[in-house]
Coordinates of C-alpha atoms in Angstrom, one line a residue:
Chain A
M1 CA -16.6 2.0 -82.3
Q2 CA -15.2 3.0 -79.0
G3 CA -15.3 6.6 -77.7
T4 CA -17.9 7.8 -80.2
Q5 CA -20.9 8.0 -77.9
Q6 CA -21.5 10.5 -75.1
T7 CA -24.1 8.5 -73.5
P8 CA -23.6 4.9 -74.4
A9 CA -26.6 2.6 -74.7
E10 CA -26.8 -0.5 -72.5
S11 CA -25.0 -2.6 -75.0
A12 CA -22.4 0.0 -76.2
P13 CA -18.9 -0.4 -75.0
Y14 CA -17.5 1.8 -72.2
T15 CA -15.9 5.0 -73.4
P16 CA -12.1 4.8 -73.0
T17 CA -10.5 7.6 -70.9
D18 CA -6.9 8.6 -70.1
R19 CA -7.0 6.3 -67.0
T20 CA -8.5 3.3 -68.9
V21 CA -6.3 3.2 -71.8
P22 CA -3.1 1.3 -70.7
T23 CA 0.3 2.8 -71.6
R24 CA 1.4 -0.7 -72.8
A25 CA -0.2 -3.9 -74.0
A26 CA -3.2 -2.0 -75.2
H27 CA -4.3 -5.0 -77.2
K28 CA -5.1 -6.7 -74.0
A29 CA -7.7 -4.0 -73.0
S30 CA -11.3 -4.2 -73.7
Y31 CA -14.3 -1.8 -73.0
D32 CA -16.9 -4.4 -74.0
R33 CA -19.8 -4.1 -71.5
D34 CA -21.0 -7.6 -71.6
L35 CA -17.3 -8.9 -71.0
V36 CA -17.0 -6.4 -68.1
H37 CA -20.2 -7.6 -66.5
A38 CA -19.3 -11.2 -67.0
I39 CA -15.9 -10.7 -65.2
L40 CA -17.5 -8.7 -62.3
D41 CA -20.3 -11.3 -61.9
E42 CA -17.9 -14.2 -61.6
G43 CA -15.9 -12.7 -58.9
Y44 CA -16.6 -13.0 -55.1
V45 CA -14.2 -10.4 -53.8
C46 CA -13.1 -7.1 -55.3
H47 CA -10.1 -5.1 -54.3
L48 CA -11.2 -1.6 -53.3
G49 CA -8.5 1.1 -53.4
F50 CA -8.8 4.5 -51.8
V51 CA -6.4 7.2 -50.4
R52 CA -6.1 7.8 -46.7
D53 CA -3.7 10.4 -45.4
G54 CA -2.2 10.6 -48.9
A55 CA -1.3 6.9 -49.0
P56 CA -3.1 4.2 -50.9
V57 CA -5.1 1.5 -49.2
V58 CA -6.3 -1.7 -50.9
L59 CA -8.9 -3.8 -49.2
P60 CA -10.6 -7.0 -50.3
T61 CA -14.4 -6.7 -49.9
L62 CA -17.6 -8.3 -51.2
Y63 CA -19.6 -6.5 -53.8
G64 CA -22.8 -6.7 -55.9
R65 CA -23.9 -5.4 -59.2
V66 CA -27.2 -4.0 -60.2
G67 CA -27.1 -2.9 -63.9
E68 CA -24.4 -0.2 -64.1
R69 CA -24.1 0.1 -60.5
L70 CA -21.7 -1.6 -58.1
Y71 CA -22.4 -1.8 -54.4
V72 CA -20.0 -2.4 -51.5
H73 CA -21.1 -2.7 -47.9
G74 CA -19.7 -2.8 -44.5
S75 CA -20.0 -1.7 -41.0
T76 CA -20.9 2.0 -40.7
G77 CA -17.7 2.1 -38.6
S78 CA -15.4 0.8 -41.3
R79 CA -12.9 3.3 -42.7
P80 CA -13.6 3.6 -46.4
L81 CA -17.4 3.6 -45.8
H82 CA -17.0 6.2 -43.1
M83 CA -15.0 8.4 -45.4
T84 CA -17.6 8.5 -48.0
G85 CA -19.9 10.5 -45.7
E86 CA -23.6 10.8 -45.9
A87 CA -23.4 13.5 -48.5
G88 CA -20.7 15.6 -50.0
P89 CA -18.2 14.9 -52.8
G90 CA -17.9 11.1 -52.1
L91 CA -14.7 9.1 -52.0
P92 CA -12.5 8.6 -55.1
V93 CA -11.9 4.7 -55.4
C94 CA -10.6 2.2 -57.8
L95 CA -12.2 -1.2 -57.7
T96 CA -10.6 -4.1 -59.3
V97 CA -11.7 -7.7 -59.8
T98 CA -9.3 -10.4 -61.2
H99 CA -9.6 -14.0 -62.2
V100 CA -6.5 -16.1 -62.7
D101 CA -7.2 -18.7 -65.3
G102 CA -3.8 -20.4 -66.0
L103 CA -0.2 -20.4 -65.5
V104 CA 1.9 -19.7 -68.7
L105 CA 5.3 -21.3 -68.7
A106 CA 7.6 -20.3 -71.4
R107 CA 10.9 -21.7 -72.4
S108 CA 12.4 -18.3 -71.4
A109 CA 11.9 -16.8 -68.0
F110 CA 11.1 -13.5 -69.5
H111 CA 7.9 -14.7 -71.1
H112 CA 6.4 -16.5 -68.1
S113 CA 3.0 -15.0 -67.5
I114 CA -0.5 -15.9 -66.3
N115 CA -3.8 -16.1 -68.2
Y116 CA -6.2 -13.8 -66.4
R117 CA -9.2 -11.6 -66.8
S118 CA -9.6 -8.3 -64.8
V119 CA -11.8 -5.4 -64.5
V120 CA -10.7 -1.9 -63.3
V121 CA -13.3 0.6 -62.3
H122 CA -12.4 4.3 -61.6
G123 CA -14.9 6.5 -60.0
T124 CA -16.3 8.3 -56.9
A125 CA -18.1 6.2 -54.3
H126 CA -21.2 7.7 -52.7
Q127 CA -23.0 6.4 -49.8
V128 CA -26.5 5.0 -50.4
T129 CA -29.0 6.7 -48.1
D130 CA -32.3 5.8 -49.9
P131 CA -33.8 2.9 -47.8
K132 CA -35.2 1.3 -51.0
E133 CA -31.9 1.4 -52.9
K134 CA -30.1 0.2 -49.8
R135 CA -32.3 -3.0 -49.7
L136 CA -31.9 -3.6 -53.4
A137 CA -28.1 -3.2 -52.9
L138 CA -28.0 -5.6 -50.0
D139 CA -30.1 -8.2 -52.0
A140 CA -27.5 -7.8 -54.8
L141 CA -24.7 -8.5 -52.5
V142 CA -26.2 -11.7 -51.1
D143 CA -27.3 -12.8 -54.6
H144 CA -23.7 -12.1 -55.9
V145 CA -22.5 -14.9 -53.5
V146 CA -25.1 -17.3 -54.7
P147 CA -27.7 -16.3 -57.3
G148 CA -31.2 -16.6 -55.8
R149 CA -30.1 -16.7 -52.2
S150 CA -31.6 -13.4 -51.1
A151 CA -35.2 -14.7 -51.6
D152 CA -34.2 -17.7 -49.3
S153 CA -33.0 -15.8 -46.2
R154 CA -34.3 -13.5 -43.7
P155 CA -34.0 -10.0 -44.9
A156 CA -32.2 -7.4 -42.8
N157 CA -34.1 -5.8 -40.1
K158 CA -34.1 -2.2 -39.1
K159 CA -31.2 -2.7 -36.6
E160 CA -29.1 -4.5 -39.2
L161 CA -29.9 -2.0 -41.9
A162 CA -28.9 0.8 -39.6
A163 CA -25.6 -1.0 -38.7
T164 CA -24.7 -1.5 -42.4
A165 CA -23.3 1.3 -44.7
V166 CA -23.6 0.7 -48.4
I167 CA -21.7 2.7 -51.0
R168 CA -22.4 2.8 -54.8
L169 CA -19.9 3.1 -57.6
D170 CA -21.3 3.7 -61.1
L171 CA -19.8 1.8 -64.0
N172 CA -18.6 4.7 -66.1
E173 CA -14.8 4.6 -66.3
V174 CA -14.2 0.9 -66.8
S175 CA -11.9 -1.4 -68.6
A176 CA -11.3 -5.1 -68.8
K177 CA -7.9 -6.5 -69.5
L178 CA -7.2 -10.2 -70.3
R179 CA -4.5 -12.6 -71.4
T180 CA -5.7 -15.8 -72.9
G181 CA -4.0 -18.5 -75.1
G182 CA -0.5 -20.1 -75.2
V183 CA 3.1 -19.3 -74.8
N184 CA 4.8 -16.4 -76.7
D185 CA 8.4 -17.5 -76.9
E186 CA 11.1 -16.0 -79.0
P187 CA 11.7 -18.0 -82.3
E188 CA 15.3 -18.7 -81.2
D189 CA 14.2 -20.3 -78.0
L190 CA 11.8 -22.8 -79.5
A191 CA 14.5 -25.6 -79.6
L192 CA 15.5 -25.3 -76.0
P193 CA 14.9 -28.3 -73.9
H194 CA 12.5 -26.7 -71.5
W195 CA 8.7 -27.9 -71.2
A196 CA 6.5 -25.0 -72.2
G197 CA 2.7 -24.7 -72.0
V198 CA -0.2 -23.6 -69.9
V199 CA -1.4 -25.1 -66.6
P200 CA -5.2 -24.2 -66.3
L201 CA -6.4 -23.5 -62.9
R202 CA -9.4 -25.5 -61.9
K203 CA -12.3 -23.8 -60.1
G204 CA -15.3 -25.2 -58.6
Y205 CA -17.2 -26.1 -55.4
D206 CA -16.7 -28.8 -52.9
T207 CA -19.8 -30.4 -51.2
P208 CA -21.7 -27.8 -49.2
L209 CA -21.2 -28.3 -45.4
A210 CA -24.6 -27.8 -43.6
E211 CA -24.7 -26.2 -40.2
A212 CA -25.8 -28.3 -37.4
G213 CA -29.4 -27.7 -36.1
L214 CA -31.0 -26.7 -39.4
A215 CA -34.8 -26.6 -39.2
P216 CA -36.3 -30.0 -39.9
G217 CA -37.0 -30.6 -43.5
T218 CA -34.5 -28.0 -44.7
G219 CA -32.7 -29.8 -47.6
L220 CA -30.0 -28.5 -49.8
P221 CA -31.6 -25.9 -52.0
D222 CA -31.7 -26.2 -55.9
Y223 CA -29.5 -23.2 -56.3
L224 CA -26.7 -24.9 -54.5
T225 CA -27.1 -28.2 -56.2
A226 CA -26.8 -26.3 -59.5
L227 CA -23.5 -24.8 -58.5
Chain B
M43 CA 3.6 -10.5 -27.7
Q44 CA 2.7 -8.1 -30.4
G45 CA 4.2 -4.6 -30.6
T46 CA 6.9 -5.3 -28.1
Q47 CA 10.0 -5.5 -30.4
Q48 CA 11.6 -2.7 -32.4
T49 CA 13.5 -5.2 -34.7
P50 CA 11.6 -8.4 -34.8
A51 CA 13.6 -11.6 -35.4
E52 CA 12.7 -13.7 -38.4
S53 CA 10.0 -15.7 -36.5
A54 CA 8.6 -12.8 -34.5
P55 CA 5.2 -11.4 -35.4
Y56 CA 5.1 -8.1 -37.4
T57 CA 4.7 -5.1 -35.3
P58 CA 1.1 -3.6 -35.6
T59 CA 0.8 0.0 -36.6
D60 CA -2.1 2.4 -36.9
R61 CA -2.6 1.2 -40.4
T62 CA -2.6 -2.5 -39.8
V63 CA -4.9 -2.6 -36.8
P64 CA -8.4 -2.7 -38.2
T65 CA -11.1 -0.4 -36.7
R66 CA -13.5 -3.3 -36.5
A67 CA -13.3 -7.2 -36.4
A68 CA -9.9 -6.9 -34.8
H69 CA -10.1 -10.6 -33.8
K70 CA -9.8 -11.4 -37.5
A71 CA -6.4 -9.7 -37.8
S72 CA -3.1 -11.5 -37.4
Y73 CA 0.6 -10.4 -37.5
D74 CA 2.0 -13.9 -37.6
R75 CA 5.0 -14.0 -39.8
D76 CA 4.5 -17.5 -41.0
L77 CA 0.9 -17.2 -41.7
V78 CA 1.6 -13.9 -43.7
H79 CA 4.3 -15.7 -45.7
A80 CA 2.0 -18.7 -46.3
I81 CA -0.9 -16.5 -47.6
L82 CA 1.6 -14.6 -49.8
D83 CA 3.2 -17.7 -51.2
E84 CA -0.1 -19.2 -52.2
G85 CA -1.3 -16.4 -54.4
Y86 CA -0.6 -15.8 -58.0
V87 CA -1.7 -12.3 -58.3
C88 CA -1.4 -9.3 -55.9
H89 CA -3.5 -6.1 -56.1
L90 CA -1.0 -3.2 -56.1
G91 CA -2.5 0.2 -55.1
F92 CA -0.8 3.5 -55.6
V93 CA -1.8 7.1 -56.0
R94 CA -1.8 8.9 -59.3
D95 CA -2.9 12.4 -59.7
G96 CA -4.5 12.2 -56.2
A97 CA -6.6 9.3 -57.1
P98 CA -6.2 5.6 -56.3
V99 CA -5.2 3.0 -58.8
V100 CA -5.4 -0.7 -58.1
L101 CA -3.8 -3.1 -60.6
P102 CA -3.5 -6.9 -60.5
T103 CA 0.1 -8.0 -61.1
L104 CA 2.5 -11.0 -60.4
Y105 CA 4.9 -10.9 -57.6
G106 CA 7.6 -12.9 -55.8
R107 CA 8.9 -13.1 -52.3
V108 CA 12.5 -13.4 -51.1
G109 CA 12.4 -13.6 -47.2
E110 CA 11.0 -10.2 -46.1
R111 CA 11.1 -8.6 -49.6
L112 CA 8.3 -8.6 -52.1
Y113 CA 9.1 -8.0 -55.8
V114 CA 6.8 -6.9 -58.5
H115 CA 8.1 -6.5 -62.1
G116 CA 6.8 -5.0 -65.3
S117 CA 7.8 -3.1 -68.4
T118 CA 10.1 -0.2 -67.8
G119 CA 7.3 1.9 -69.5
S120 CA 4.5 0.8 -67.1
R121 CA 3.0 3.5 -64.9
P122 CA 3.6 2.3 -61.3
L123 CA 7.1 1.2 -62.1
H124 CA 8.0 4.3 -63.9
M125 CA 6.6 6.4 -60.9
T126 CA 9.1 4.8 -58.5
G127 CA 11.9 6.4 -60.4
E128 CA 15.5 5.1 -60.3
A129 CA 16.2 6.8 -57.0
G130 CA 14.5 9.3 -54.9
P131 CA 11.8 8.7 -52.2
G132 CA 10.1 5.8 -53.8
L133 CA 6.3 5.2 -54.4
P134 CA 3.8 4.7 -51.5
V135 CA 2.0 1.5 -52.3
C136 CA -0.4 -1.0 -50.6
L137 CA -0.1 -4.5 -51.8
T138 CA -2.9 -6.9 -51.1
V139 CA -3.3 -10.7 -51.7
T140 CA -6.6 -12.5 -51.0
H141 CA -7.8 -16.1 -51.1
V142 CA -11.5 -16.8 -51.1
D143 CA -12.0 -20.3 -49.4
G144 CA -15.7 -20.5 -49.0
L145 CA -19.2 -19.1 -49.3
V146 CA -20.8 -18.6 -45.9
L147 CA -24.7 -18.8 -46.2
A148 CA -26.4 -17.8 -43.1
R149 CA -30.2 -17.9 -42.4
S150 CA -30.2 -14.1 -42.3
A151 CA -29.0 -12.0 -45.3
F152 CA -27.1 -9.9 -42.8
H153 CA -24.7 -12.7 -41.7
H154 CA -23.8 -13.8 -45.3
S155 CA -20.1 -13.8 -45.7
I156 CA -17.1 -15.5 -47.2
N157 CA -14.2 -17.5 -45.6
Y158 CA -11.1 -15.8 -46.9
R159 CA -7.4 -15.2 -46.0
S160 CA -5.8 -11.9 -47.0
V161 CA -2.6 -10.1 -46.5
V162 CA -2.2 -6.3 -46.7
V163 CA 1.3 -4.7 -47.0
H164 CA 1.8 -1.0 -46.6
G165 CA 5.0 0.6 -47.6
T166 CA 7.2 2.4 -50.1
A167 CA 8.3 0.7 -53.2
H168 CA 11.7 1.2 -54.6
Q169 CA 13.1 0.4 -58.0
V170 CA 15.7 -2.4 -57.9
T171 CA 18.9 -1.2 -59.7
D172 CA 21.5 -3.7 -58.4
P173 CA 21.8 -6.3 -61.2
K174 CA 22.3 -9.2 -58.7
E175 CA 19.2 -8.3 -56.8
K176 CA 17.3 -7.8 -60.1
R177 CA 18.2 -11.4 -61.2
L178 CA 17.3 -12.8 -57.8
A179 CA 13.9 -11.0 -57.9
L180 CA 13.1 -12.2 -61.5
D181 CA 13.9 -15.9 -60.3
A182 CA 11.6 -15.3 -57.4
L183 CA 8.9 -14.1 -59.7
V184 CA 9.1 -17.2 -61.9
D185 CA 9.4 -19.6 -59.0
H186 CA 6.3 -17.9 -57.5
V187 CA 4.4 -19.2 -60.4
V188 CA 5.7 -22.7 -60.2
P189 CA 8.4 -23.5 -57.5
G190 CA 11.5 -24.7 -59.2
R191 CA 10.8 -23.4 -62.5
S192 CA 13.5 -20.7 -62.8
A193 CA 16.1 -23.4 -63.0
D194 CA 14.3 -25.0 -65.9
S195 CA 14.0 -22.0 -68.2
R196 CA 16.3 -19.6 -70.2
P197 CA 17.4 -16.8 -67.9
A198 CA 16.7 -13.4 -69.0
N199 CA 19.3 -11.8 -71.3
K200 CA 20.7 -8.3 -71.2
K201 CA 18.0 -6.8 -73.5
E202 CA 15.3 -8.5 -71.5
L203 CA 16.8 -7.4 -68.1
A204 CA 17.0 -3.8 -69.6
A205 CA 13.3 -3.9 -70.6
T206 CA 12.1 -5.2 -67.2
A207 CA 11.8 -2.9 -64.2
V208 CA 11.6 -4.5 -60.7
I209 CA 10.4 -2.8 -57.7
R210 CA 10.8 -4.0 -54.1
L211 CA 8.6 -3.6 -51.2
D212 CA 9.8 -4.7 -47.7
L213 CA 7.5 -6.6 -45.4
N214 CA 7.5 -4.2 -42.4
E215 CA 4.0 -2.9 -42.1
V216 CA 2.0 -6.0 -42.7
S217 CA -1.1 -7.8 -41.4
A218 CA -3.2 -10.8 -42.3
K219 CA -6.9 -11.0 -41.9
L220 CA -9.0 -14.1 -42.1
R221 CA -12.4 -15.6 -41.6
T222 CA -12.7 -19.3 -41.1
G223 CA -15.5 -21.7 -39.8
G224 CA -19.2 -21.8 -40.0
V225 CA -22.2 -19.6 -39.9
N226 CA -22.8 -16.9 -37.2
D227 CA -26.6 -16.7 -37.1
E228 CA -28.6 -14.8 -34.4
P229 CA -30.2 -17.3 -31.9
E230 CA -33.6 -16.2 -32.8
D231 CA -33.0 -17.1 -36.5
L232 CA -31.8 -20.7 -35.9
A233 CA -35.4 -22.3 -36.4
L234 CA -35.9 -20.4 -39.8
P235 CA -36.6 -22.8 -42.6
H236 CA -33.4 -21.6 -44.7
W237 CA -30.5 -23.9 -45.4
A238 CA -27.3 -22.6 -43.8
G239 CA -23.8 -23.6 -44.1
V240 CA -20.5 -23.2 -45.9
V241 CA -19.8 -24.0 -49.6
P242 CA -16.1 -24.6 -49.9
L243 CA -14.4 -23.4 -53.0
R244 CA -12.3 -26.1 -54.7
K245 CA -8.9 -25.2 -56.1
G246 CA -6.6 -27.1 -58.1
Y247 CA -5.0 -27.6 -61.6
D248 CA -6.2 -29.1 -64.8
T249 CA -4.0 -31.1 -67.0
P250 CA -1.1 -29.0 -68.3
L251 CA -1.5 -28.2 -72.0
A252 CA 1.9 -28.5 -73.7
E253 CA 2.8 -26.1 -76.6
A254 CA 3.2 -27.6 -80.0
G255 CA 6.8 -28.1 -81.1
L256 CA 8.5 -28.8 -77.8
A257 CA 12.1 -30.0 -78.3
P258 CA 12.1 -33.8 -78.7
G259 CA 12.2 -35.7 -75.4
T260 CA 10.9 -32.8 -73.4
G261 CA 8.4 -34.4 -71.1
L262 CA 6.3 -33.0 -68.4
P263 CA 8.7 -32.0 -65.5
D264 CA 8.3 -33.4 -62.1
Y265 CA 7.5 -30.0 -60.5
L266 CA 4.4 -29.9 -62.7
T267 CA 3.4 -33.5 -62.1
A268 CA 3.6 -32.6 -58.3
L269 CA 1.1 -29.8 -58.6

């Protein structure tokens, strides 16, 4: 099923490449488009890697997704955004999003692990110059934090738009990797007197803390109550 | 206080370098050693960046800390570990750990943000070949998942040690970056009818799920009850 289509349809899996097929634990890899989207949409921060002066740099940053495009924004003065330039060949990047779901405690030290879901995107980031796409990207970045939020905030004005650089990374060379389930101990270790199992990590939201001085009548919006 | 010592004592801050002084939002950066350690110790997964064939690669991976050394492990066949080699110049890496603490919803789209704490480590990773250090590193990796756990598990045997590669990254070129607190809206936006505030992210643990077939009398250990 994988790798058979040159131009995959919206629901087809991503085509594996040399970079997205792991050298080991290949069974943990997936190219499923819906799975990739779900992992990306659940995250708040990606880790964006690029090369500067021959050395790797990995920075945490917000992101947003519109279909098969990821957007990252920042000040026009920030390093990775500046490096993409306004035109030209773009900046080779690797963008990774990871969720830790549980701690896997095996009877043997060797088989300790975590349950996780991650997505790694390889590609070339380009600066977004089209004003319409830039607005769309900024809305996506805000809606990524809280779905529906961009419609309930003051849109960026000209000055803010000018101060914000947005880069785009297309979802072409993409893979997900995940570990789920229980402990994989060696058969000869099963009788050892060590507790073994999974500690799930709990995730959620605490009560929203309203700023002082909200406009009169500004209650907690439904999209926050629903979190 | 910063940058005045060539060989900082254990409690002195890390010395800033060109790579660890941000080009913008410099007030969010910190070189405080205790803060850096605390952020590192709270994380489960780091994002390890390196350069392969001229392009950046960012992979999520477990890590452990012993004093001013970070350890990452993996199969001897895995790409980054293989690239460090057994000797030689080592592998330039960037290791980043990030915690997302809250969603910052401003009245303006532009001032949306997140509260976070991150640490970025630049340096050269070297493969650990000394068996004693390797054991220490593997204990640290297990204890990083759950403090105290390495003493309550079967240590790695010779075969497992041989199959595991460990790389070390010293904490020299290090910075933390954080955003805390509330919303920074423009004065002219304060009367807008949009809810503004911070949604804190809740973190914790769900009830541990014991494996079937634990040895009789193997109850939940205190270090898990204490989580």
